[in-house]
Coordinates of C-alpha atoms in Angstrom, one line a residue:
X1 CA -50.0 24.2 60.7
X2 CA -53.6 24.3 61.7
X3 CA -54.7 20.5 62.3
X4 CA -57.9 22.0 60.9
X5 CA -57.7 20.7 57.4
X6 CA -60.1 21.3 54.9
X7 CA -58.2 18.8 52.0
X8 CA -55.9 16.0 52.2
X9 CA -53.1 18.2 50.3
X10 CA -53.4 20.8 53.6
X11 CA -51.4 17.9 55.4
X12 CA -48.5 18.1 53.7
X13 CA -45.6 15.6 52.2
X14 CA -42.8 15.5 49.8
X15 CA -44.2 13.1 47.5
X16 CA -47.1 15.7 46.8
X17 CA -44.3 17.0 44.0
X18 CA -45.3 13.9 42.4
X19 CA -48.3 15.7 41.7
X20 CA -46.1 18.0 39.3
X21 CA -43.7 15.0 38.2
X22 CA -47.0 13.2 37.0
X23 CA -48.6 16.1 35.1
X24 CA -45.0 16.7 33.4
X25 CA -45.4 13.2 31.9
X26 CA -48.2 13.1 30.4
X27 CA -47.1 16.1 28.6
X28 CA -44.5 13.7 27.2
X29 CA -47.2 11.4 26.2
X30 CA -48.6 13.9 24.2
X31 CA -45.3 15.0 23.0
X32 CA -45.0 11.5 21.4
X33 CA -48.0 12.6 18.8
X34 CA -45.5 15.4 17.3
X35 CA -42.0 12.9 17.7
X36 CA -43.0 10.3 15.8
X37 CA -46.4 11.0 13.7
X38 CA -44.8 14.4 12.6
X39 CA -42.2 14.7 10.3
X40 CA -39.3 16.3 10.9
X41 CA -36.1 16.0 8.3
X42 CA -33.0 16.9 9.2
X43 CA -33.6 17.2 12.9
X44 CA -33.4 14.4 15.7
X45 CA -37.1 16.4 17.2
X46 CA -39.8 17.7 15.5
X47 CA -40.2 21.9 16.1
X48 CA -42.9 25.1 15.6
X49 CA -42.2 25.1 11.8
X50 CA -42.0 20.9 11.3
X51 CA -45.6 20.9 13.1
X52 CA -47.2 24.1 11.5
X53 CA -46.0 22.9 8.2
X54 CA -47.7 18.8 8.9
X55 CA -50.8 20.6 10.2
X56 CA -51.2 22.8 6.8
X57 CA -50.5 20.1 4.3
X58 CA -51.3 16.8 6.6
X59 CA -54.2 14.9 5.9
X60 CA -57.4 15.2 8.8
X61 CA -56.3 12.5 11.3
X62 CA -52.7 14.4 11.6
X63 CA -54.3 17.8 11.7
X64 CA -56.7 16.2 14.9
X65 CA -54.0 14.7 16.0
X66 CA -51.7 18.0 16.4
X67 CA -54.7 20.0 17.9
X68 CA -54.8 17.2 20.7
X69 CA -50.9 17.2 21.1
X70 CA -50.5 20.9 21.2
X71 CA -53.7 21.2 23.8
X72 CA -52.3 18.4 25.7
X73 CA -49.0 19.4 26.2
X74 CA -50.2 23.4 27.1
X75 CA -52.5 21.9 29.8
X76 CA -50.3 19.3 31.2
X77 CA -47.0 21.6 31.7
X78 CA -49.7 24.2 33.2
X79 CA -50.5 21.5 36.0
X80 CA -46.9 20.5 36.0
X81 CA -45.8 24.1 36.8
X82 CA -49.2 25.1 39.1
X83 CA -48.3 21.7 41.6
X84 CA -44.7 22.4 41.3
X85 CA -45.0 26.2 42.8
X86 CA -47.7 25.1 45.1
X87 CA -44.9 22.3 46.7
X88 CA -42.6 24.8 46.8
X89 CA -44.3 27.2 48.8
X90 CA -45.9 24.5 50.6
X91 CA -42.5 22.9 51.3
X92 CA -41.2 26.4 52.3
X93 CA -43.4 26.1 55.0
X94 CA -43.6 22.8 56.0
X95 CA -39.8 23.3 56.9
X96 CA -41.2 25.3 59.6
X97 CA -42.7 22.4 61.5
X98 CA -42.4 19.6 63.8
X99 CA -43.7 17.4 61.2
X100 CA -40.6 17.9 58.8
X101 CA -38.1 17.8 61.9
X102 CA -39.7 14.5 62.4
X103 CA -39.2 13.5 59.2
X104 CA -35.4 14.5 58.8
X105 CA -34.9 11.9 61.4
X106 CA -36.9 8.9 59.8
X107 CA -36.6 6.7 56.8
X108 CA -38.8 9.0 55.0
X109 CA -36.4 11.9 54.7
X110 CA -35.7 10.4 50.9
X111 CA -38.8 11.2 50.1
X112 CA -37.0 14.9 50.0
X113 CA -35.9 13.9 46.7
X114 CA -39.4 14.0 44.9
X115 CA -38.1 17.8 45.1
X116 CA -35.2 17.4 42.7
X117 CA -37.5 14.7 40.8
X118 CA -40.3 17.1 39.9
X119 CA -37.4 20.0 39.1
X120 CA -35.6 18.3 36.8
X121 CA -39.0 17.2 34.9
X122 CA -40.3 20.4 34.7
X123 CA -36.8 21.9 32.8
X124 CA -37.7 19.0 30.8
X125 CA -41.0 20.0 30.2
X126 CA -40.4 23.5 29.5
X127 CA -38.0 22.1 26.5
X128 CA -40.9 20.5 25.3
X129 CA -42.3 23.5 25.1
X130 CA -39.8 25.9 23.3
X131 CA -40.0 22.9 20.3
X132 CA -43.6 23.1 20.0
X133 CA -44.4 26.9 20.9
X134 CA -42.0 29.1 20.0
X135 CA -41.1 29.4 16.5
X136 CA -37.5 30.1 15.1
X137 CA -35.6 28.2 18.6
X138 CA -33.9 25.7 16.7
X139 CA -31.7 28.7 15.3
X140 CA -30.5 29.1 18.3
X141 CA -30.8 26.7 20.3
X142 CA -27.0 26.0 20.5
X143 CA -27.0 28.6 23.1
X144 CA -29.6 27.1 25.2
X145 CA -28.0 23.6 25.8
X146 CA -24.8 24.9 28.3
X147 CA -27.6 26.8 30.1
X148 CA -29.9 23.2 30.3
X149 CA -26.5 21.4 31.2
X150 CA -26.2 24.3 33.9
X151 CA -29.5 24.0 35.2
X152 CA -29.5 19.7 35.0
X153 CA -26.1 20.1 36.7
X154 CA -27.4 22.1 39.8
X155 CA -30.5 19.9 39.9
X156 CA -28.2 17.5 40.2
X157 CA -26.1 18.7 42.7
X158 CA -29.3 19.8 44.9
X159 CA -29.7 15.6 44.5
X160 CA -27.3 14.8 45.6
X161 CA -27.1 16.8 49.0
X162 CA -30.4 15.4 49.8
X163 CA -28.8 11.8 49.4
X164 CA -25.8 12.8 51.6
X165 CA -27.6 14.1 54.1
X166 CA -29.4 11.1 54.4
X167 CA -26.8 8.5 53.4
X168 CA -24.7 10.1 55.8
X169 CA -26.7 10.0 59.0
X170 CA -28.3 6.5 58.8
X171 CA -24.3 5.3 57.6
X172 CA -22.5 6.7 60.4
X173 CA -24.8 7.0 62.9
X174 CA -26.4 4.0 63.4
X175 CA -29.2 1.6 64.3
X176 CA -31.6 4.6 63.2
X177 CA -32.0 3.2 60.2
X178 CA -35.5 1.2 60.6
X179 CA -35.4 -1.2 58.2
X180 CA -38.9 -3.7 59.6
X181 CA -40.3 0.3 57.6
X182 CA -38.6 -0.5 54.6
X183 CA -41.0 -3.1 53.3
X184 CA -41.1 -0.8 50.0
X185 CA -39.2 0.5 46.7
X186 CA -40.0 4.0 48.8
X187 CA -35.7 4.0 48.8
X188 CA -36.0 4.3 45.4
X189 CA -37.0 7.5 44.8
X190 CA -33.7 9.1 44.9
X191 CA -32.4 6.7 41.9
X192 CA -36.0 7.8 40.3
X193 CA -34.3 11.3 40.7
X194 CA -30.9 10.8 39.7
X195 CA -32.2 9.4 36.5
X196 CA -34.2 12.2 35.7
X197 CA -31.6 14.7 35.9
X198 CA -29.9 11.8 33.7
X199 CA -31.7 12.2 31.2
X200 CA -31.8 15.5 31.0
X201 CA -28.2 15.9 30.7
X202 CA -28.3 13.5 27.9
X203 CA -30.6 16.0 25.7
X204 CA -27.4 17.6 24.4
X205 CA -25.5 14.8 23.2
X206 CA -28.2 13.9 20.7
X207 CA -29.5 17.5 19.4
X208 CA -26.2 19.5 19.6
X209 CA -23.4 20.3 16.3
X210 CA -20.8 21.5 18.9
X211 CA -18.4 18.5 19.9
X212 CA -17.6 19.9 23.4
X213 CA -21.2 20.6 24.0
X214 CA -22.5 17.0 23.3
X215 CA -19.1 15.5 25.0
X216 CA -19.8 17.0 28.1
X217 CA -23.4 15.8 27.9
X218 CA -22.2 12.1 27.3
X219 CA -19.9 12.2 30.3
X220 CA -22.3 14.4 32.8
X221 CA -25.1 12.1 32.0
X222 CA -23.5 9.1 32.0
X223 CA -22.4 10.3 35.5
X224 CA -26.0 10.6 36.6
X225 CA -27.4 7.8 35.0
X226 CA -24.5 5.3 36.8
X227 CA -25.1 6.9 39.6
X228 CA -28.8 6.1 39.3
X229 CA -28.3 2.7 38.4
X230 CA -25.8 2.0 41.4
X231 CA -28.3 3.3 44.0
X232 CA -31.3 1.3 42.3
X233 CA -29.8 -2.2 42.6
X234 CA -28.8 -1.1 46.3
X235 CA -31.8 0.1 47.4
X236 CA -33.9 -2.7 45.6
X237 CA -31.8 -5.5 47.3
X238 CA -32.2 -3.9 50.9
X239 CA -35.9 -3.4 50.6
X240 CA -36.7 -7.0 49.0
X241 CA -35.1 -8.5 52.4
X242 CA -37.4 -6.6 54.4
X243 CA -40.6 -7.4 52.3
X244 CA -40.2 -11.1 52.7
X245 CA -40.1 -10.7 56.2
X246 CA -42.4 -8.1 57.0
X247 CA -44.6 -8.1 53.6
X248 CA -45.2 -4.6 51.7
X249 CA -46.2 -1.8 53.2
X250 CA -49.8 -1.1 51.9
X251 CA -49.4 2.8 52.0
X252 CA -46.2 2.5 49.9
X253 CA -47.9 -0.5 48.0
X254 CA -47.5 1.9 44.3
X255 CA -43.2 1.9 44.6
X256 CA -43.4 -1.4 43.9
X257 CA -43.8 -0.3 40.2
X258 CA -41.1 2.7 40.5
X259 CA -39.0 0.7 38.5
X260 CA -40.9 0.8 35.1
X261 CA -40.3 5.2 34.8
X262 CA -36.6 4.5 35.6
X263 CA -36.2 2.0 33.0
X264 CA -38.0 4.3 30.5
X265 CA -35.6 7.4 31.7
X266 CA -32.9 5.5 31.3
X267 CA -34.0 3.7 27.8
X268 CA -34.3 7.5 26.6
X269 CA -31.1 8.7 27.8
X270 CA -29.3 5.8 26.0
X271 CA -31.5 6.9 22.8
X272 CA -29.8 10.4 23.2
X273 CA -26.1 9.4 23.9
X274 CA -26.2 6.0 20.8
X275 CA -27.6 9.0 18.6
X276 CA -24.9 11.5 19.8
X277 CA -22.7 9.1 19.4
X278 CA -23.3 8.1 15.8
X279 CA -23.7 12.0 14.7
X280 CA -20.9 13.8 16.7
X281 CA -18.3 11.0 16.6
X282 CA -18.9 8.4 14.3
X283 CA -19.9 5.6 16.4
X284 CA -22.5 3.2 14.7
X285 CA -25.1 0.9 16.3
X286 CA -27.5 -1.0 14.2
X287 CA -31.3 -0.7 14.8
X288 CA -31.9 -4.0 15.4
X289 CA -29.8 -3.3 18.2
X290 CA -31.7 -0.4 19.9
X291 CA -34.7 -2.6 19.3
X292 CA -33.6 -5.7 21.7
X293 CA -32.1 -2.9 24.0
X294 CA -35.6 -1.3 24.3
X295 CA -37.4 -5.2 24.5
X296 CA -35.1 -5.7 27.5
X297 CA -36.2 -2.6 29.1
X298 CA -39.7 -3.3 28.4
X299 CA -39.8 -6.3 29.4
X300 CA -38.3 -5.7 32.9
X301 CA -40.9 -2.9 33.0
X302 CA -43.7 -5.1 32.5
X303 CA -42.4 -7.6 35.5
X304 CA -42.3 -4.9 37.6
X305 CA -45.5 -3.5 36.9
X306 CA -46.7 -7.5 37.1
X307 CA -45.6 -7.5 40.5
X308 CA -46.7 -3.9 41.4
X309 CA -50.3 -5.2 40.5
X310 CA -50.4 -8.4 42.1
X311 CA -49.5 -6.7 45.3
X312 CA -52.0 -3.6 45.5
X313 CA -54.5 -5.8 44.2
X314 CA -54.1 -8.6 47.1
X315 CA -53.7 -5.4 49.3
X316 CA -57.0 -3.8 48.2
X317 CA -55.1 -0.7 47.1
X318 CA -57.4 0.7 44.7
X319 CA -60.3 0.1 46.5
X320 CA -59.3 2.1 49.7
X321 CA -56.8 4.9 48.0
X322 CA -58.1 5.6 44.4
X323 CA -61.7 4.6 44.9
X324 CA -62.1 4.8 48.4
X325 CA -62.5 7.1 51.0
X326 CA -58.9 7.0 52.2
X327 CA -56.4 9.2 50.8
X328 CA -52.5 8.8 50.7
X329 CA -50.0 11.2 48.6
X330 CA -48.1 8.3 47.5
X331 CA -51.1 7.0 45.5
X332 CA -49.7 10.1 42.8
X333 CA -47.0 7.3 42.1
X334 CA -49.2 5.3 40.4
X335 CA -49.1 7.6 37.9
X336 CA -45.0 7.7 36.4
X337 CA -45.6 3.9 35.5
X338 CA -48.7 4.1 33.3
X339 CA -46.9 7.1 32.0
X340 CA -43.4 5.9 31.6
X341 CA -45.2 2.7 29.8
X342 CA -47.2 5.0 27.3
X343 CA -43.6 6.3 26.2
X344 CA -41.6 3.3 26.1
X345 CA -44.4 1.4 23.5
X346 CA -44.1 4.5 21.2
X347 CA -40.3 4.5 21.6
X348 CA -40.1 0.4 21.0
X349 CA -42.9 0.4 18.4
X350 CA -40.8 3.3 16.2
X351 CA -37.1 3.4 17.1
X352 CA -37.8 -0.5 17.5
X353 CA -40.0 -2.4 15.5
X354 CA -40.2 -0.1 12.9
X355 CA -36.6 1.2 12.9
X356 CA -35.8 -2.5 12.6
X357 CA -38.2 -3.0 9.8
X358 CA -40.7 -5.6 12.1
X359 CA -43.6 -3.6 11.0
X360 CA -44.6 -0.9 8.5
X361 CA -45.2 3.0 10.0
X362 CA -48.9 3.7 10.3
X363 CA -49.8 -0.2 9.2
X364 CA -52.7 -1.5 10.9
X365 CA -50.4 -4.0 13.0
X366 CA -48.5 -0.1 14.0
X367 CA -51.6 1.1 14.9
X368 CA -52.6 -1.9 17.7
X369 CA -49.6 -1.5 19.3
X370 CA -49.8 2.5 19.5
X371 CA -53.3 2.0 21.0
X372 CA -52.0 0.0 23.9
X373 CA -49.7 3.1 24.4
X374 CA -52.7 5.5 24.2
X375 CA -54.5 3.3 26.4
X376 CA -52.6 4.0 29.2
X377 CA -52.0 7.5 28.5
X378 CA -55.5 8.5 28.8
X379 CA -55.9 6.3 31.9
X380 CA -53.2 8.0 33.4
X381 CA -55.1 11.2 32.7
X382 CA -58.3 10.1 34.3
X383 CA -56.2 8.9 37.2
X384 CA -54.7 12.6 37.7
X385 CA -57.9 13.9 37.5
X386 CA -59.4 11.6 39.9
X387 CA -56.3 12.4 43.0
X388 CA -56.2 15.9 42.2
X389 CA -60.0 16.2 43.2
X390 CA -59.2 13.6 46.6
X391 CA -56.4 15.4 47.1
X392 CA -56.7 18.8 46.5
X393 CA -60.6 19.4 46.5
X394 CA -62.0 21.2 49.0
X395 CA -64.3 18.6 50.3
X396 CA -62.0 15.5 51.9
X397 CA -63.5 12.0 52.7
X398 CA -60.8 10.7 54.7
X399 CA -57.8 11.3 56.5
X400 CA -54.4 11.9 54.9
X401 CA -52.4 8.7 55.2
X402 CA -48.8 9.6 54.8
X403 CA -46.5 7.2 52.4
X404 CA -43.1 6.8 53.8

């Protein structure tokens, strides 16, 4: 790889699929417009017909707000699946190099996962998709959810190489382990993977008729999501021992907040299986229950995202990696918790305040908390905007800083 670069993106790394992760999120955001503002009787999602028919008898405010949802979501998955192919071809060759051989042998070889991550995110997206674009899918949709299952399952399994391969060369090799370099939640990115593909899996359970379809979807996601949990509280302990001693690394300074999309993947992959539960077999939780489960989420989100702040604003992150002249791949994770925040407020405001009768839908106290949510969706969107030009315009003002 020429050491001739003419962008920060031309030095490659891993976490550059967080570049694709991100974009796929906000589409979620705007997915959030359709899920909750749209009707949709009879069906846990809203689809083409639920959103043609709200835009033709809706008043003006739905109609604008359908038009931004349905642009939103087209030019979001386009930037999801444009960064996505770019890392793969990018990653193709980046195999290829020293550089990777290098990093195979470090603490940054999870960073592999952000492959997976992005993957499993874009399947996701592209569901989004099918609802809102293509009319008639919910006839047959049945058919579709063994082949997501399918597809979630060897996500998964591509996961969970990745770990092995790592887990098993620091575990019985070593001392190769560095752990003065894990001053960061950077370990947590393969639980930030795990629960994606979590999630994923969980889409069945609370969409499909057929027993065995949303059975499997329970177990096989509950599975993953364990699994996620499990590595999250091991990774989170080992790297909170280093950072008293050593203090955060400033390059990794945005995985502090890593935490708040995992508790929002999770929080919707609990949604899915309580709601498979109750309409496949019978199980019955009351709302005022999802609400405190989703205020316990949030709230653990927000004391992440607390101490995510305090750090990279101590460390001067923003001022050297967002605003400055210094650029760092890494800085794309400041994206998932703005995101991940914008879809856990519409969540608790709906499925919990409202579903639990706190507040009246579209009342003006609905409407304050929804803006906080839109508030960080479209700063989240000016955030993407701004490291997509560092990153991938053709003029750079600094040198790549890699995030490990």
């Amino acid at each position: 790889m020429s050491t001739q670069t003419k962008r920060p993106a031309d030095t490659y790394s891993p976490l550059y699929f967080l570049a694709s992760l991100g974009a796929g999120g906000l589409s979620v955001t705007f997915f959030m417009y359709l899920m909750f503002w749209v009707p949709h009787p009879g069906k846990p999602v809203p689809t083409f017909e639920d959103i043609s028919a709200a835009f033709a008898t809706g008043s003006t405010p739905m109609q604008i707000a359908i038009v931004i949802a349905v642009i939103g979501i087209a030019a979001m998955v386009f930037l999801n699946l444009k960064y996505l192919i770019w890392n793969l071809t990018a990653y193709k060759a980046f195999k290829q190099t020293d550089a990777y051989v290098a990093l195979r042998n470090s603490n940054a070889e999870s960073t592999l996962l952000a492959m997976p991550l992005a993957m499993a995110m874009t399947v996701n997206g592209l569901f989004i998709v099918g609802l809102v674009y293509v009319p008639g899918l919910w006839g047959i949709v049945e058919y579709l959810f063994p082949m997501a299952l399918v597809a979630f399952a060897l996500i998964g399994f591509l996961a969970f190489k990745m770990i092995a391969d790592f887990l098993g060369r620091i575990l019985t090799q070593g001392g190769i382990f560095d752990v003065t370099a894990n001053n960061s939640f950077a370990q947590m990115l393969p639980a930030f993977a795990l629960s994606m593909v979590a999630v994923g899996l969980s889409a069945p359970a609370a969409m499909s008729h057929s027993t065995l379809t949303a059975g499997l979807s329970l177990i096989l996601s509950t599975f993953m999501g364990t699994a996620a949990i499990v590595y999250a509280l091991v990774a989170i302990f080992t790297a909170f021992n280093s950072m008293l001693h050593h203090g955060t690394a400033k390059e990794a300074g945005p995985t502090l907040m890593v935490v708040v999309p995992i508790m929002t993947i999770l929080g919707i992959m609990f949604l899915r299986q309580d709601h498979g539960l109750h309409e496949t077999f019978g199980a019955h939780t009351a709302k005022v229950d999802t609400m405190m489960m989703l205020a316990r989420l949030l709230t653990v989100q927000i004391l992440f995202a607390l101490l995510g702040m305090l750090v990279l604003r101590r460390q001067g992150y923003f001022t050297d990696f967002v605003l400055g002249s210094k650029t760092s791949p890494g800085s794309y994770a400041l994206v998932c918790p703005g995101v991940a925040l914008a879809v856990m407020i519409h969540f608790f405001t709906n499925k919990g305040l409202v579903g639990a009768g706190l507040i009246e839908k579209f009342s003006p106290s609905f409407w304050v908390i929804t803006a906080i949510a839109l508030i960080f969706q479209f700063a989240m969107i000016a955030l993407v905007i701004r490291l997509n030009r560092q990153h991938f315009g053709k003029q750079a003002q600094g040198k790549a800083v890699p995030a490990e």
